[in-house]
GROMACS .gro file of C-alpha atoms in nm:
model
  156
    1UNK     CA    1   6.630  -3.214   3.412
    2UNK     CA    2   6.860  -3.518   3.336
    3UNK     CA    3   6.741  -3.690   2.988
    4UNK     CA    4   6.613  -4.009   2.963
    5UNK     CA    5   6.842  -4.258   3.127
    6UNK     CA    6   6.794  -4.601   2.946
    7UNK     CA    7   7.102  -4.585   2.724
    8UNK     CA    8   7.388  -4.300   2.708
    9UNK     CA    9   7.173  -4.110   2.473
   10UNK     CA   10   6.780  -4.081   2.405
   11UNK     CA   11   6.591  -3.970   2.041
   12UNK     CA   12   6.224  -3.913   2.042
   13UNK     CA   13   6.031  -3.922   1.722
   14UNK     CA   14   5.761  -3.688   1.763
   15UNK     CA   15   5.420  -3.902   1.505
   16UNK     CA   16   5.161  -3.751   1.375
   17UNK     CA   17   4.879  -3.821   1.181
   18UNK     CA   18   5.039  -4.093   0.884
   19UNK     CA   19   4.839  -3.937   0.608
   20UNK     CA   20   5.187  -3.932   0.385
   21UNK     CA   21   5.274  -4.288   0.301
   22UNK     CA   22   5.674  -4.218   0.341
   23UNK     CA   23   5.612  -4.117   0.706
   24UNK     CA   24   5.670  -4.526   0.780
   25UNK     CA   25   5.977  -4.597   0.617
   26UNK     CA   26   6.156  -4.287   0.735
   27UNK     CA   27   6.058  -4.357   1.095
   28UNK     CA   28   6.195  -4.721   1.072
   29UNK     CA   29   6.480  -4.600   0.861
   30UNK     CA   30   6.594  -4.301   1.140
   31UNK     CA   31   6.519  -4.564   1.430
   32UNK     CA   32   6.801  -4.815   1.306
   33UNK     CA   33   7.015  -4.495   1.242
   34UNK     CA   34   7.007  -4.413   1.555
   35UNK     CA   35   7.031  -4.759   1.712
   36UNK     CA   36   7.326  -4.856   1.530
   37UNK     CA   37   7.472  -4.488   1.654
   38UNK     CA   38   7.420  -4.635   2.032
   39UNK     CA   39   7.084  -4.398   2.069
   40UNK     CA   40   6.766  -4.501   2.217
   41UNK     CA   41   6.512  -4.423   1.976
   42UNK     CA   42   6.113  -4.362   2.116
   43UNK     CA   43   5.842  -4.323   1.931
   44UNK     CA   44   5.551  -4.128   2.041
   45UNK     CA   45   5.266  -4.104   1.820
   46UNK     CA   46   4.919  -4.134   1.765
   47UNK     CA   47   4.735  -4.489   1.747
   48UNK     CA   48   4.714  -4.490   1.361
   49UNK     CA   49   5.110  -4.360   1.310
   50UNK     CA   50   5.179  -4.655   1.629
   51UNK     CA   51   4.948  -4.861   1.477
   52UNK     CA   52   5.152  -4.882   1.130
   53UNK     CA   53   5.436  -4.990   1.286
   54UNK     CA   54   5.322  -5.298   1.494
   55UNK     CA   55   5.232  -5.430   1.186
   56UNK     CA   56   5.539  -5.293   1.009
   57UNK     CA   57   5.806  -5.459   1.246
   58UNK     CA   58   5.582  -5.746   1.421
   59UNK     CA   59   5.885  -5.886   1.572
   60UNK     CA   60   6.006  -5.615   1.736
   61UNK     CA   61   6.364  -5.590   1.524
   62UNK     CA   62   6.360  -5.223   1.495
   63UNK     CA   63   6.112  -5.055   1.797
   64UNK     CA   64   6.138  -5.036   2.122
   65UNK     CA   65   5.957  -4.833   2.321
   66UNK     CA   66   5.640  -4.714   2.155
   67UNK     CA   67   5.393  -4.463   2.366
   68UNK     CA   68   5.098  -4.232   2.321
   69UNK     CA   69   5.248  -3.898   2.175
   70UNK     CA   70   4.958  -3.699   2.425
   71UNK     CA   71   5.125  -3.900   2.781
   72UNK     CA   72   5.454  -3.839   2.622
   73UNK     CA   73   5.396  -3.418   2.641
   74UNK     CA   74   5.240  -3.448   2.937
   75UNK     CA   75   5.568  -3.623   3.099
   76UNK     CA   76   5.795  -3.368   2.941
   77UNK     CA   77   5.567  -3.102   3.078
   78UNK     CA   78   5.556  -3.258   3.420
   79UNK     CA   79   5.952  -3.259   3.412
   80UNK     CA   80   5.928  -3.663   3.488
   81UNK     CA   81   6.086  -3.705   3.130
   82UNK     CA   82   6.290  -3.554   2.831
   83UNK     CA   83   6.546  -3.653   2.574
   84UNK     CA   84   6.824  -3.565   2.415
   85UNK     CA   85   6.709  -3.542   2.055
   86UNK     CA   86   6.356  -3.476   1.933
   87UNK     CA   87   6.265  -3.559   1.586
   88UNK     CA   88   5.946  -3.414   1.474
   89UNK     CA   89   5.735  -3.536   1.137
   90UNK     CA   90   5.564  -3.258   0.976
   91UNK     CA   91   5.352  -3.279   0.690
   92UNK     CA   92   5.048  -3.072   0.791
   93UNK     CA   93   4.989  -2.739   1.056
   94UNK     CA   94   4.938  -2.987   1.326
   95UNK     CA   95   5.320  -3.110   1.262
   96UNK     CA   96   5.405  -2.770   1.318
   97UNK     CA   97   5.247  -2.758   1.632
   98UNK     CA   98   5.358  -3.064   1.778
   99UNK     CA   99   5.713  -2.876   1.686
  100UNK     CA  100   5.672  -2.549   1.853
  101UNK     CA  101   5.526  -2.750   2.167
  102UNK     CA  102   5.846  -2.928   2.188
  103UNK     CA  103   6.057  -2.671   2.132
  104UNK     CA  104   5.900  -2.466   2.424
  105UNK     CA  105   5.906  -2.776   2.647
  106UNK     CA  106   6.196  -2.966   2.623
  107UNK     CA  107   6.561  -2.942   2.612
  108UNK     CA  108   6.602  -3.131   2.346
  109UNK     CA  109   6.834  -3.056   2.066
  110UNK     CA  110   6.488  -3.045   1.785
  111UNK     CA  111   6.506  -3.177   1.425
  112UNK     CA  112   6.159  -3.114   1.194
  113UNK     CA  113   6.166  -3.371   0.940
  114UNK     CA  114   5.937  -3.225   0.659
  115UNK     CA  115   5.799  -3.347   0.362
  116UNK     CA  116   5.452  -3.393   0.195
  117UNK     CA  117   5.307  -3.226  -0.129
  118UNK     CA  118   5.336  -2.857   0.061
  119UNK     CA  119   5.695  -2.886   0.251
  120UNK     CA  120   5.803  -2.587   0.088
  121UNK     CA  121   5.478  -2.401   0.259
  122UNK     CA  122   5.539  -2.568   0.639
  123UNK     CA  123   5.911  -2.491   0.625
  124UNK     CA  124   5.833  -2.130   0.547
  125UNK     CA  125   5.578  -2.125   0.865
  126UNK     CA  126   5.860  -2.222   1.089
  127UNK     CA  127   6.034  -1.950   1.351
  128UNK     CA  128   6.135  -2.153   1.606
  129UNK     CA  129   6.502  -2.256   1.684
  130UNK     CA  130   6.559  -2.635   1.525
  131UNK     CA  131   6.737  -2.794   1.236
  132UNK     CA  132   6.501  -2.864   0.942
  133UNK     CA  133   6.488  -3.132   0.761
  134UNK     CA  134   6.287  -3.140   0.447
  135UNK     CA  135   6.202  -3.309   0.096
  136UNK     CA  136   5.900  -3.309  -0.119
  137UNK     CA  137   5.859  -3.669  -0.040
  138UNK     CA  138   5.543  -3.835  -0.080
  139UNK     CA  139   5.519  -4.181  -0.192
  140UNK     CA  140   5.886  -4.242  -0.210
  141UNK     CA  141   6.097  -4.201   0.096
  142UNK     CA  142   6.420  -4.148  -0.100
  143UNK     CA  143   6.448  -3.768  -0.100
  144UNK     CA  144   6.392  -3.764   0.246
  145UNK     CA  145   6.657  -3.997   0.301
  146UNK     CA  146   6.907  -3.819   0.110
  147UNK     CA  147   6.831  -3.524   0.317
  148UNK     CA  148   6.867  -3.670   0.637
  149UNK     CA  149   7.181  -3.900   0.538
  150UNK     CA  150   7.299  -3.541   0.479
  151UNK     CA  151   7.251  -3.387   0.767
  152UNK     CA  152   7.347  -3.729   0.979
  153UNK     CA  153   7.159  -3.612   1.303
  154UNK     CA  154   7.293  -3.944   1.491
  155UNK     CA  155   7.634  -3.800   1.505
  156UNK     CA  156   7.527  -3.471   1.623
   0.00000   0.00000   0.00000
């Protein structure tokens, strides 16, 4: 299947549950990344991880397309959709999930962003193919930032 064709490249970043307050900042940080890189960045998430950044960026500067991370799978499953990056934000075993999901269902090159009190646990639980990002970030995105500023996945 031919990815997404609204720009010369597509990202999607993969939402879950935004229990971890630096799951906000990173996503707006990695969405200008990869705009400024000429990548489409789409968010798929759940209505409380959405919800966060309405109200985060009410004007629209930053997001673009934002969709229901459920009707999102079910595209890529249904072959009517896929990317050509997947970022995935894991702080919990449902993160991890989400992860292996996309991994078996789209061709995606994958990137698990993980942080959280236990990141050191979830990257251990990993066994799928996909670069890993991680940083026992919390309440300040910094670490995080450092380690994806390191591994600069918009000029991959």
């Amino acid at each position: 299947m031919e990815p997404d064709t609204h720009s010369s490249k597509t990202a999607l970043l993969v939402l879950g549950c935004p229990q971890v307050p630096v799951q906000t900042s990173i996503a707006l940080y990695l969405i200008s990344r990869l705009k400024s890189s000429g990548i489409t960045p789409i968010i798929a998430g759940n209505k409380a991880a959405n919800t966060l950044l309405f109200v985060a960026d009410p004007d629209r500067h930053y997001l673009g397309e934002v969709t229901d991370l459920d009707r999102v799978v079910a595209q890529i499953v249904e072959k009517k959709r896929d990317f050509d990056q997947c970022f995935v934000f894991i702080h919990n075993d449902a993160g991890i999930s989400y992860a292996a999901t996309m991994a078996a269902i789209s061709k995606a090159r994958l990137f698990v962003l993980i942080y959280g009190e236990h990141q050191e646990d979830l990257v251990g639980q990993i066994t799928f193919p996909c670069t890993k990002i991680a940083a026992k970030a919390v309440h300040n995105p910094l670490p995080l930032k450092k380690a994806i500023d390191e591994v600069a996945p918009w000029a991959a």
